[in-house]
Amino acid sequence: MGVVTTMDPDTARQSKGGHALIGANLGSRGKHYVCGSLAAFTNIIVTFPIQKVLFRQQLHGVRATEAVRQLQREGLRHLYRGLLPPLLQKSTTVAIMFGLYEDFSRLLLRHAHRSGAPELVIRSAAAVLAGTAEAALTPFERVQTLLQDHRHNGRFNNTAHTFRTLLRDYGVRECYRGLVPILLRNGPSNVLFFGLRGPIKQRLPDARTRMGHMANDFVCGGLLGAALGIMFYPLNVVKSRAQAQVGGEFVPCHQVLMTVWRERGGSIVLLFRGATLNYHRSLLSWGIINATYELLLKVF
């Protein structure tokens, strides 16, 4: 399913004249990258403290209250420690997610008549390709993990220092620790997000105002993000555990999962500890991203 445009006729007439110059400058392709980036930027600023609590739960298997107490003990000065990597990473990956999905879809559909492949297959392939391209920015997730882990507070000062230390002491390969679970997460989640976004919105009540469209976009993106967050939660637990390690051998994804499983007593409940907060964070995050993205598409 392609990008869902939700502009009502009145808004379209108003926007056509006022934003024609902006749209001409960005171009029909570039605007998907810009809108995706700005939507992700807005989301990260709002939800970063929640993400930090969630990360502590994923890494240490503690309750949300204990994770909050950890952050309180560290003080306000450390609350936004590690903000820059996700700000850069998420702004870029969401831009890539929306922009490359549109570009790959356009390119593949152009040649689809020759192969006779169904549009659903073509768009699913475009979503996988966009998700795979996002994984190139794994180093930002890697640095974010290290800066959010209080065990590394005395070792890594900030984003630039962490990058320099990893590259100097361990090489480029160390920056891509945790790449496999990211690849396993990105492609399938993109397929489901883009494939279900349109059908879900079509089943929501008809919107006749801009606020109504924003509400529908928020609900649609939020529900999808929350559901996908739960579905792929174990992969994020594996990623966090793998990326919290500095140096040493690269342990296969399934071995990391089994280690976490044994440490938590073979309990599904403990393996999914933090999933409830992740559900609500994803509901908020992807609601903000989807609603902001669609709003900006109308502006540009």
PDB file of C-alpha atoms in Angstrom:
ATOM      1  CA  MET A   1       0.000   0.000   0.000  1.00  0.00           C
ATOM      2  CA  GLY A   2       1.420   3.320  -0.999  1.00  0.00           C
ATOM      3  CA  VAL A   3       1.479   6.488   1.039  1.00  0.00           C
ATOM      4  CA  VAL A   4      -2.055   7.396   2.024  1.00  0.00           C
ATOM      5  CA  THR A   5      -2.958  10.951   1.147  1.00  0.00           C
ATOM      6  CA  THR A   6      -5.770  12.345   3.256  1.00  0.00           C
ATOM      7  CA  MET A   7      -6.154  15.899   2.061  1.00  0.00           C
ATOM      8  CA  ASP A   8      -9.767  17.065   1.946  1.00  0.00           C
ATOM      9  CA  PRO A   9     -10.885  19.293  -0.976  1.00  0.00           C
ATOM     10  CA  ASP A  10     -11.054  22.542   1.038  1.00  0.00           C
ATOM     11  CA  THR A  11      -7.598  22.024   2.506  1.00  0.00           C
ATOM     12  CA  ALA A  12      -6.243  21.130  -0.914  1.00  0.00           C
ATOM     13  CA  ARG A  13      -7.535  24.374  -2.446  1.00  0.00           C
ATOM     14  CA  GLN A  14      -6.079  26.419   0.401  1.00  0.00           C
ATOM     15  CA  SER A  15      -2.743  24.657   0.311  1.00  0.00           C
ATOM     16  CA  LYS A  16      -2.337  24.621  -3.443  1.00  0.00           C
ATOM     17  CA  GLY A  17      -1.572  28.291  -3.742  1.00  0.00           C
ATOM     18  CA  GLY A  18       0.127  28.937  -0.412  1.00  0.00           C
ATOM     19  CA  HIS A  19       2.568  26.041  -0.582  1.00  0.00           C
ATOM     20  CA  ALA A  20       3.107  25.643  -4.318  1.00  0.00           C
ATOM     21  CA  LEU A  21       6.565  27.206  -4.157  1.00  0.00           C
ATOM     22  CA  ILE A  22       7.676  24.925  -1.292  1.00  0.00           C
ATOM     23  CA  GLY A  23       6.359  21.866  -3.101  1.00  0.00           C
ATOM     24  CA  ALA A  24       8.107  22.888  -6.311  1.00  0.00           C
ATOM     25  CA  ASN A  25      11.404  23.322  -4.487  1.00  0.00           C
ATOM     26  CA  LEU A  26      11.200  19.959  -2.706  1.00  0.00           C
ATOM     27  CA  GLY A  27       9.824  18.019  -5.647  1.00  0.00           C
ATOM     28  CA  SER A  28       7.339  15.169  -5.492  1.00  0.00           C
ATOM     29  CA  ARG A  29      10.058  12.718  -4.428  1.00  0.00           C
ATOM     30  CA  GLY A  30      12.122  14.754  -1.994  1.00  0.00           C
ATOM     31  CA  LYS A  31       9.154  15.766   0.134  1.00  0.00           C
ATOM     32  CA  HIS A  32       8.680  12.195   1.411  1.00  0.00           C
ATOM     33  CA  TYR A  33      12.209  12.246   2.832  1.00  0.00           C
ATOM     34  CA  VAL A  34      11.799  15.703   4.397  1.00  0.00           C
ATOM     35  CA  CYS A  35       8.387  14.952   5.897  1.00  0.00           C
ATOM     36  CA  GLY A  36       9.576  11.629   7.301  1.00  0.00           C
ATOM     37  CA  SER A  37      12.631  13.239   8.878  1.00  0.00           C
ATOM     38  CA  LEU A  38      10.691  16.078  10.520  1.00  0.00           C
ATOM     39  CA  ALA A  39       8.039  13.674  11.794  1.00  0.00           C
ATOM     40  CA  ALA A  40      10.687  11.478  13.429  1.00  0.00           C
ATOM     41  CA  PHE A  41      12.455  14.511  14.925  1.00  0.00           C
ATOM     42  CA  THR A  42       9.228  15.620  16.609  1.00  0.00           C
ATOM     43  CA  ASN A  43       8.609  12.135  17.944  1.00  0.00           C
ATOM     44  CA  ILE A  44      12.082  11.648  19.454  1.00  0.00           C
ATOM     45  CA  ILE A  45      12.004  14.939  21.354  1.00  0.00           C
ATOM     46  CA  VAL A  46       8.651  14.002  22.909  1.00  0.00           C
ATOM     47  CA  THR A  47       9.232  10.326  23.707  1.00  0.00           C
ATOM     48  CA  PHE A  48      12.948  10.016  24.546  1.00  0.00           C
ATOM     49  CA  PRO A  49      12.504   9.727  28.352  1.00  0.00           C
ATOM     50  CA  ILE A  50       9.985   6.908  27.846  1.00  0.00           C
ATOM     51  CA  GLN A  51      12.413   5.138  25.499  1.00  0.00           C
ATOM     52  CA  LYS A  52      15.135   5.390  28.113  1.00  0.00           C
ATOM     53  CA  VAL A  53      12.980   3.692  30.756  1.00  0.00           C
ATOM     54  CA  LEU A  54      12.084   0.991  28.238  1.00  0.00           C
ATOM     55  CA  PHE A  55      15.734   0.413  27.353  1.00  0.00           C
ATOM     56  CA  ARG A  56      16.610  -0.204  31.012  1.00  0.00           C
ATOM     57  CA  GLN A  57      13.818  -2.784  31.192  1.00  0.00           C
ATOM     58  CA  GLN A  58      15.011  -4.549  28.050  1.00  0.00           C
ATOM     59  CA  LEU A  59      18.621  -4.626  29.192  1.00  0.00           C
ATOM     60  CA  HIS A  60      18.252  -5.467  32.873  1.00  0.00           C
ATOM     61  CA  GLY A  61      14.814  -7.087  33.054  1.00  0.00           C
ATOM     62  CA  VAL A  62      13.698  -4.703  35.827  1.00  0.00           C
ATOM     63  CA  ARG A  63      10.256  -3.261  36.441  1.00  0.00           C
ATOM     64  CA  ALA A  64       9.338   0.156  35.091  1.00  0.00           C
ATOM     65  CA  THR A  65       9.355   1.637  38.610  1.00  0.00           C
ATOM     66  CA  GLU A  66      12.945   0.467  39.183  1.00  0.00           C
ATOM     67  CA  ALA A  67      14.024   1.829  35.789  1.00  0.00           C
ATOM     68  CA  VAL A  68      12.483   5.194  36.692  1.00  0.00           C
ATOM     69  CA  ARG A  69      14.278   5.152  40.062  1.00  0.00           C
ATOM     70  CA  GLN A  70      17.579   4.511  38.261  1.00  0.00           C
ATOM     71  CA  LEU A  71      17.028   7.598  36.124  1.00  0.00           C
ATOM     72  CA  GLN A  72      16.022   9.641  39.168  1.00  0.00           C
ATOM     73  CA  ARG A  73      19.224   8.664  40.962  1.00  0.00           C
ATOM     74  CA  GLU A  74      21.280   9.681  37.929  1.00  0.00           C
ATOM     75  CA  GLY A  75      19.585  13.080  37.854  1.00  0.00           C
ATOM     76  CA  LEU A  76      18.100  15.375  35.228  1.00  0.00           C
ATOM     77  CA  ARG A  77      21.550  15.997  33.743  1.00  0.00           C
ATOM     78  CA  HIS A  78      21.648  12.414  32.462  1.00  0.00           C
ATOM     79  CA  LEU A  79      17.978  12.137  31.420  1.00  0.00           C
ATOM     80  CA  TYR A  80      18.644  13.204  27.836  1.00  0.00           C
ATOM     81  CA  ARG A  81      22.099  11.608  27.720  1.00  0.00           C
ATOM     82  CA  GLY A  82      22.245   9.661  24.471  1.00  0.00           C
ATOM     83  CA  LEU A  83      19.640  11.859  22.718  1.00  0.00           C
ATOM     84  CA  LEU A  84      21.775  12.834  19.719  1.00  0.00           C
ATOM     85  CA  PRO A  85      22.254   9.313  18.236  1.00  0.00           C
ATOM     86  CA  PRO A  86      18.516   8.459  18.125  1.00  0.00           C
ATOM     87  CA  LEU A  87      17.731  11.980  16.955  1.00  0.00           C
ATOM     88  CA  LEU A  88      20.129  11.594  14.027  1.00  0.00           C
ATOM     89  CA  GLN A  89      19.375   7.914  13.484  1.00  0.00           C
ATOM     90  CA  LYS A  90      15.588   8.071  13.688  1.00  0.00           C
ATOM     91  CA  SER A  91      15.288  11.265  11.665  1.00  0.00           C
ATOM     92  CA  THR A  92      17.372   9.649   8.933  1.00  0.00           C
ATOM     93  CA  THR A  93      15.878   6.143   9.064  1.00  0.00           C
ATOM     94  CA  VAL A  94      12.275   7.344   8.980  1.00  0.00           C
ATOM     95  CA  ALA A  95      13.192   9.622   6.063  1.00  0.00           C
ATOM     96  CA  ILE A  96      14.708   6.578   4.345  1.00  0.00           C
ATOM     97  CA  MET A  97      11.737   4.414   5.296  1.00  0.00           C
ATOM     98  CA  PHE A  98       9.142   6.683   3.692  1.00  0.00           C
ATOM     99  CA  GLY A  99      11.315   8.129   0.927  1.00  0.00           C
ATOM    100  CA  LEU A 100      12.939   4.939  -0.325  1.00  0.00           C
ATOM    101  CA  TYR A 101       9.668   3.047  -0.059  1.00  0.00           C
ATOM    102  CA  GLU A 102       8.125   5.564  -2.453  1.00  0.00           C
ATOM    103  CA  ASP A 103      11.159   5.537  -4.763  1.00  0.00           C
ATOM    104  CA  PHE A 104      11.482   1.738  -4.818  1.00  0.00           C
ATOM    105  CA  SER A 105       7.727   1.366  -5.345  1.00  0.00           C
ATOM    106  CA  ARG A 106       7.809   3.793  -8.256  1.00  0.00           C
ATOM    107  CA  LEU A 107      10.820   2.080  -9.802  1.00  0.00           C
ATOM    108  CA  LEU A 108       9.542  -1.474  -9.369  1.00  0.00           C
ATOM    109  CA  LEU A 109       6.003  -0.685 -10.495  1.00  0.00           C
ATOM    110  CA  ARG A 110       7.415   0.886 -13.647  1.00  0.00           C
ATOM    111  CA  HIS A 111       8.801  -2.518 -14.609  1.00  0.00           C
ATOM    112  CA  ALA A 112       5.992  -4.589 -13.090  1.00  0.00           C
ATOM    113  CA  HIS A 113       4.098  -4.885 -16.367  1.00  0.00           C
ATOM    114  CA  ARG A 114       6.935  -6.927 -17.851  1.00  0.00           C
ATOM    115  CA  SER A 115       7.071  -9.436 -14.989  1.00  0.00           C
ATOM    116  CA  GLY A 116       3.347  -9.590 -14.310  1.00  0.00           C
ATOM    117  CA  ALA A 117       3.973  -9.552 -10.557  1.00  0.00           C
ATOM    118  CA  PRO A 118       1.032  -8.430  -8.374  1.00  0.00           C
ATOM    119  CA  GLU A 119       1.223  -4.913  -6.959  1.00  0.00           C
ATOM    120  CA  LEU A 120       1.118  -6.286  -3.403  1.00  0.00           C
ATOM    121  CA  VAL A 121       4.309  -8.269  -4.057  1.00  0.00           C
ATOM    122  CA  ILE A 122       5.994  -5.277  -5.673  1.00  0.00           C
ATOM    123  CA  ARG A 123       5.193  -2.951  -2.779  1.00  0.00           C
ATOM    124  CA  SER A 124       6.241  -5.585  -0.238  1.00  0.00           C
ATOM    125  CA  ALA A 125       9.603  -5.880  -1.990  1.00  0.00           C
ATOM    126  CA  ALA A 126       9.950  -2.083  -1.900  1.00  0.00           C
ATOM    127  CA  ALA A 127       9.239  -2.103   1.843  1.00  0.00           C
ATOM    128  CA  VAL A 128      11.884  -4.794   2.476  1.00  0.00           C
ATOM    129  CA  LEU A 129      14.467  -2.904   0.431  1.00  0.00           C
ATOM    130  CA  ALA A 130      13.754   0.312   2.325  1.00  0.00           C
ATOM    131  CA  GLY A 131      14.059  -1.517   5.660  1.00  0.00           C
ATOM    132  CA  THR A 132      17.345  -3.094   4.635  1.00  0.00           C
ATOM    133  CA  ALA A 133      18.714   0.312   3.644  1.00  0.00           C
ATOM    134  CA  GLU A 134      17.747   1.668   7.073  1.00  0.00           C
ATOM    135  CA  ALA A 135      20.051  -0.903   8.681  1.00  0.00           C
ATOM    136  CA  ALA A 136      23.045   1.000   7.299  1.00  0.00           C
ATOM    137  CA  LEU A 137      22.510   3.386  10.219  1.00  0.00           C
ATOM    138  CA  THR A 138      22.983   0.665  12.851  1.00  0.00           C
ATOM    139  CA  PRO A 139      25.989   2.544  14.361  1.00  0.00           C
ATOM    140  CA  PHE A 140      23.605   5.192  15.715  1.00  0.00           C
ATOM    141  CA  GLU A 141      21.552   2.558  17.535  1.00  0.00           C
ATOM    142  CA  ARG A 142      24.809   1.051  18.762  1.00  0.00           C
ATOM    143  CA  VAL A 143      26.028   4.324  20.269  1.00  0.00           C
ATOM    144  CA  GLN A 144      22.591   5.097  21.709  1.00  0.00           C
ATOM    145  CA  THR A 145      22.650   1.764  23.543  1.00  0.00           C
ATOM    146  CA  LEU A 146      26.056   2.424  25.083  1.00  0.00           C
ATOM    147  CA  LEU A 147      25.143   5.953  26.192  1.00  0.00           C
ATOM    148  CA  GLN A 148      21.880   4.805  27.783  1.00  0.00           C
ATOM    149  CA  ASP A 149      23.532   1.968  29.724  1.00  0.00           C
ATOM    150  CA  HIS A 150      24.605   3.417  33.099  1.00  0.00           C
ATOM    151  CA  ARG A 151      27.436   0.858  33.300  1.00  0.00           C
ATOM    152  CA  HIS A 152      29.229   2.847  30.572  1.00  0.00           C
ATOM    153  CA  ASN A 153      28.655   6.329  32.072  1.00  0.00           C
ATOM    154  CA  GLY A 154      32.288   6.634  33.102  1.00  0.00           C
ATOM    155  CA  ARG A 155      33.703   5.254  29.862  1.00  0.00           C
ATOM    156  CA  PHE A 156      31.854   7.152  27.128  1.00  0.00           C
ATOM    157  CA  ASN A 157      31.346  10.899  27.418  1.00  0.00           C
ATOM    158  CA  ASN A 158      29.081  11.708  24.472  1.00  0.00           C
ATOM    159  CA  THR A 159      28.160  10.658  20.955  1.00  0.00           C
ATOM    160  CA  ALA A 160      31.360  11.823  19.252  1.00  0.00           C
ATOM    161  CA  HIS A 161      33.594  10.350  21.971  1.00  0.00           C
ATOM    162  CA  THR A 162      31.786   6.991  21.772  1.00  0.00           C
ATOM    163  CA  PHE A 163      32.191   6.812  18.000  1.00  0.00           C
ATOM    164  CA  ARG A 164      35.882   7.728  18.245  1.00  0.00           C
ATOM    165  CA  THR A 165      36.506   5.138  20.947  1.00  0.00           C
ATOM    166  CA  LEU A 166      34.766   2.319  19.074  1.00  0.00           C
ATOM    167  CA  LEU A 167      36.520   3.099  15.802  1.00  0.00           C
ATOM    168  CA  ARG A 168      39.942   3.588  17.399  1.00  0.00           C
ATOM    169  CA  ASP A 169      39.898   0.589  19.716  1.00  0.00           C
ATOM    170  CA  TYR A 170      37.745  -1.911  17.820  1.00  0.00           C
ATOM    171  CA  GLY A 171      37.215  -0.803  14.219  1.00  0.00           C
ATOM    172  CA  VAL A 172      34.168  -0.244  12.033  1.00  0.00           C
ATOM    173  CA  ARG A 173      32.840  -3.763  12.589  1.00  0.00           C
ATOM    174  CA  GLU A 174      32.184  -3.040  16.268  1.00  0.00           C
ATOM    175  CA  CYS A 175      29.810  -0.227  15.267  1.00  0.00           C
ATOM    176  CA  TYR A 176      27.600  -2.796  13.536  1.00  0.00           C
ATOM    177  CA  ARG A 177      27.181  -5.133  16.500  1.00  0.00           C
ATOM    178  CA  GLY A 178      23.498  -6.097  16.629  1.00  0.00           C
ATOM    179  CA  LEU A 179      22.997  -5.759  12.862  1.00  0.00           C
ATOM    180  CA  VAL A 180      21.269  -9.144  12.403  1.00  0.00           C
ATOM    181  CA  PRO A 181      18.287  -8.537  14.708  1.00  0.00           C
ATOM    182  CA  ILE A 182      17.894  -5.078  13.159  1.00  0.00           C
ATOM    183  CA  LEU A 183      17.703  -6.606   9.669  1.00  0.00           C
ATOM    184  CA  LEU A 184      15.244  -9.255  10.859  1.00  0.00           C
ATOM    185  CA  ARG A 185      13.102  -6.508  12.367  1.00  0.00           C
ATOM    186  CA  ASN A 186      13.197  -3.794   9.705  1.00  0.00           C
ATOM    187  CA  GLY A 187      12.119  -5.618   6.548  1.00  0.00           C
ATOM    188  CA  PRO A 188       9.075  -7.515   7.857  1.00  0.00           C
ATOM    189  CA  SER A 189       7.876  -4.601  10.012  1.00  0.00           C
ATOM    190  CA  ASN A 190       8.013  -2.267   6.990  1.00  0.00           C
ATOM    191  CA  VAL A 191       5.995  -4.718   4.897  1.00  0.00           C
ATOM    192  CA  LEU A 192       3.274  -4.877   7.543  1.00  0.00           C
ATOM    193  CA  PHE A 193       3.294  -1.133   8.224  1.00  0.00           C
ATOM    194  CA  PHE A 194       2.920  -0.034   4.614  1.00  0.00           C
ATOM    195  CA  GLY A 195       0.666  -2.946   3.714  1.00  0.00           C
ATOM    196  CA  LEU A 196      -1.847  -2.357   6.512  1.00  0.00           C
ATOM    197  CA  ARG A 197      -1.749   1.426   6.874  1.00  0.00           C
ATOM    198  CA  GLY A 198      -4.256   2.078   4.088  1.00  0.00           C
ATOM    199  CA  PRO A 199      -6.762  -0.688   4.949  1.00  0.00           C
ATOM    200  CA  ILE A 200      -6.829   0.324   8.632  1.00  0.00           C
ATOM    201  CA  LYS A 201      -7.465   3.957   7.830  1.00  0.00           C
ATOM    202  CA  GLN A 202     -10.264   3.060   5.443  1.00  0.00           C
ATOM    203  CA  ARG A 203     -12.078   1.369   8.344  1.00  0.00           C
ATOM    204  CA  LEU A 204     -11.905   4.425  10.592  1.00  0.00           C
ATOM    205  CA  PRO A 205     -14.764   6.965  10.670  1.00  0.00           C
ATOM    206  CA  ASP A 206     -14.755   9.403   7.765  1.00  0.00           C
ATOM    207  CA  ALA A 207     -12.918  12.636   8.575  1.00  0.00           C
ATOM    208  CA  ARG A 208     -14.177  15.965   7.234  1.00  0.00           C
ATOM    209  CA  THR A 209     -11.772  18.351   8.956  1.00  0.00           C
ATOM    210  CA  ARG A 210      -8.003  18.641   9.223  1.00  0.00           C
ATOM    211  CA  MET A 211      -8.154  17.677  12.904  1.00  0.00           C
ATOM    212  CA  GLY A 212     -10.266  14.675  11.986  1.00  0.00           C
ATOM    213  CA  HIS A 213      -7.698  13.540   9.427  1.00  0.00           C
ATOM    214  CA  MET A 214      -4.894  14.030  11.962  1.00  0.00           C
ATOM    215  CA  ALA A 215      -6.784  11.980  14.541  1.00  0.00           C
ATOM    216  CA  ASN A 216      -7.313   9.144  12.048  1.00  0.00           C
ATOM    217  CA  ASP A 217      -3.656   9.230  11.005  1.00  0.00           C
ATOM    218  CA  PHE A 218      -2.595   9.174  14.659  1.00  0.00           C
ATOM    219  CA  VAL A 219      -4.835   6.192  15.450  1.00  0.00           C
ATOM    220  CA  CYS A 220      -3.785   4.311  12.317  1.00  0.00           C
ATOM    221  CA  GLY A 221      -0.050   4.824  12.856  1.00  0.00           C
ATOM    222  CA  GLY A 222      -0.299   4.270  16.605  1.00  0.00           C
ATOM    223  CA  LEU A 223      -2.168   0.978  16.365  1.00  0.00           C
ATOM    224  CA  LEU A 224       0.230  -0.369  13.767  1.00  0.00           C
ATOM    225  CA  GLY A 225       3.313   0.782  15.654  1.00  0.00           C
ATOM    226  CA  ALA A 226       2.081  -0.698  18.937  1.00  0.00           C
ATOM    227  CA  ALA A 227       1.181  -4.049  17.362  1.00  0.00           C
ATOM    228  CA  LEU A 228       4.483  -4.305  15.501  1.00  0.00           C
ATOM    229  CA  GLY A 229       6.371  -3.264  18.639  1.00  0.00           C
ATOM    230  CA  ILE A 230       4.928  -6.239  20.522  1.00  0.00           C
ATOM    231  CA  MET A 231       5.457  -8.622  17.597  1.00  0.00           C
ATOM    232  CA  PHE A 232       9.149  -7.786  17.208  1.00  0.00           C
ATOM    233  CA  TYR A 233       9.897  -7.074  20.871  1.00  0.00           C
ATOM    234  CA  PRO A 234      12.172 -10.122  21.435  1.00  0.00           C
ATOM    235  CA  LEU A 235      14.382  -8.949  18.560  1.00  0.00           C
ATOM    236  CA  ASN A 236      14.791  -5.581  20.268  1.00  0.00           C
ATOM    237  CA  VAL A 237      15.713  -7.336  23.515  1.00  0.00           C
ATOM    238  CA  VAL A 238      18.378  -9.310  21.634  1.00  0.00           C
ATOM    239  CA  LYS A 239      19.629  -6.138  19.953  1.00  0.00           C
ATOM    240  CA  SER A 240      19.926  -4.275  23.256  1.00  0.00           C
ATOM    241  CA  ARG A 241      21.782  -7.153  24.915  1.00  0.00           C
ATOM    242  CA  ALA A 242      24.184  -7.592  21.987  1.00  0.00           C
ATOM    243  CA  GLN A 243      24.908  -3.876  21.643  1.00  0.00           C
ATOM    244  CA  ALA A 244      25.546  -3.382  25.355  1.00  0.00           C
ATOM    245  CA  GLN A 245      28.699  -5.496  24.936  1.00  0.00           C
ATOM    246  CA  VAL A 246      31.917  -3.745  23.970  1.00  0.00           C
ATOM    247  CA  GLY A 247      34.613  -5.876  22.376  1.00  0.00           C
ATOM    248  CA  GLY A 248      34.841  -9.641  22.364  1.00  0.00           C
ATOM    249  CA  GLU A 249      33.327 -12.121  19.963  1.00  0.00           C
ATOM    250  CA  PHE A 250      30.166 -11.489  17.987  1.00  0.00           C
ATOM    251  CA  VAL A 251      27.605 -13.898  19.414  1.00  0.00           C
ATOM    252  CA  PRO A 252      24.943 -15.172  16.959  1.00  0.00           C
ATOM    253  CA  CYS A 253      21.459 -13.750  17.373  1.00  0.00           C
ATOM    254  CA  HIS A 254      19.860 -17.036  18.485  1.00  0.00           C
ATOM    255  CA  GLN A 255      22.537 -17.597  21.130  1.00  0.00           C
ATOM    256  CA  VAL A 256      21.942 -14.149  22.612  1.00  0.00           C
ATOM    257  CA  LEU A 257      18.229 -14.913  22.749  1.00  0.00           C
ATOM    258  CA  MET A 258      18.851 -18.239  24.503  1.00  0.00           C
ATOM    259  CA  THR A 259      21.166 -16.539  27.016  1.00  0.00           C
ATOM    260  CA  VAL A 260      18.500 -13.982  27.896  1.00  0.00           C
ATOM    261  CA  TRP A 261      15.899 -16.767  28.029  1.00  0.00           C
ATOM    262  CA  ARG A 262      17.957 -18.796  30.520  1.00  0.00           C
ATOM    263  CA  GLU A 263      18.829 -15.746  32.641  1.00  0.00           C
ATOM    264  CA  ARG A 264      15.142 -14.948  32.983  1.00  0.00           C
ATOM    265  CA  GLY A 265      14.224 -18.475  34.003  1.00  0.00           C
ATOM    266  CA  GLY A 266      12.662 -19.493  30.696  1.00  0.00           C
ATOM    267  CA  SER A 267       9.775 -17.118  31.386  1.00  0.00           C
ATOM    268  CA  ILE A 268       7.866 -15.521  28.512  1.00  0.00           C
ATOM    269  CA  VAL A 269       6.637 -12.861  30.931  1.00  0.00           C
ATOM    270  CA  LEU A 270      10.199 -11.873  31.866  1.00  0.00           C
ATOM    271  CA  LEU A 271      11.366 -12.054  28.250  1.00  0.00           C
ATOM    272  CA  PHE A 272       8.656  -9.541  27.382  1.00  0.00           C
ATOM    273  CA  ARG A 273       9.359  -7.360  30.413  1.00  0.00           C
ATOM    274  CA  GLY A 274       9.022  -3.798  29.224  1.00  0.00           C
ATOM    275  CA  ALA A 275       6.632  -4.780  26.421  1.00  0.00           C
ATOM    276  CA  THR A 276       3.731  -2.960  28.079  1.00  0.00           C
ATOM    277  CA  LEU A 277       5.666   0.301  28.182  1.00  0.00           C
ATOM    278  CA  ASN A 278       6.922  -0.399  24.658  1.00  0.00           C
ATOM    279  CA  TYR A 279       3.314  -0.822  23.513  1.00  0.00           C
ATOM    280  CA  HIS A 280       2.302   2.573  24.886  1.00  0.00           C
ATOM    281  CA  ARG A 281       5.511   4.245  23.663  1.00  0.00           C
ATOM    282  CA  SER A 282       5.028   2.816  20.165  1.00  0.00           C
ATOM    283  CA  LEU A 283       1.378   3.822  20.196  1.00  0.00           C
ATOM    284  CA  LEU A 284       2.415   7.392  20.954  1.00  0.00           C
ATOM    285  CA  SER A 285       5.541   7.429  18.759  1.00  0.00           C
ATOM    286  CA  TRP A 286       4.048   6.021  15.579  1.00  0.00           C
ATOM    287  CA  GLY A 287       0.878   7.990  16.104  1.00  0.00           C
ATOM    288  CA  ILE A 288       2.976  11.173  16.193  1.00  0.00           C
ATOM    289  CA  ILE A 289       5.118  10.086  13.233  1.00  0.00           C
ATOM    290  CA  ASN A 290       2.208   9.078  11.001  1.00  0.00           C
ATOM    291  CA  ALA A 291       0.038  12.095  11.846  1.00  0.00           C
ATOM    292  CA  THR A 292       2.935  14.558  11.500  1.00  0.00           C
ATOM    293  CA  TYR A 293       4.099  12.939   8.252  1.00  0.00           C
ATOM    294  CA  GLU A 294       0.669  13.168   6.653  1.00  0.00           C
ATOM    295  CA  LEU A 295       0.186  16.738   7.873  1.00  0.00           C
ATOM    296  CA  LEU A 296       3.543  17.806   6.434  1.00  0.00           C
ATOM    297  CA  LEU A 297       2.759  16.128   3.114  1.00  0.00           C
ATOM    298  CA  LYS A 298      -0.208  18.472   2.825  1.00  0.00           C
ATOM    299  CA  VAL A 299       1.933  21.486   3.726  1.00  0.00           C
ATOM    300  CA  PHE A 300       4.647  20.624   1.207  1.00  0.00           C
TER     301      PHE A 300
END
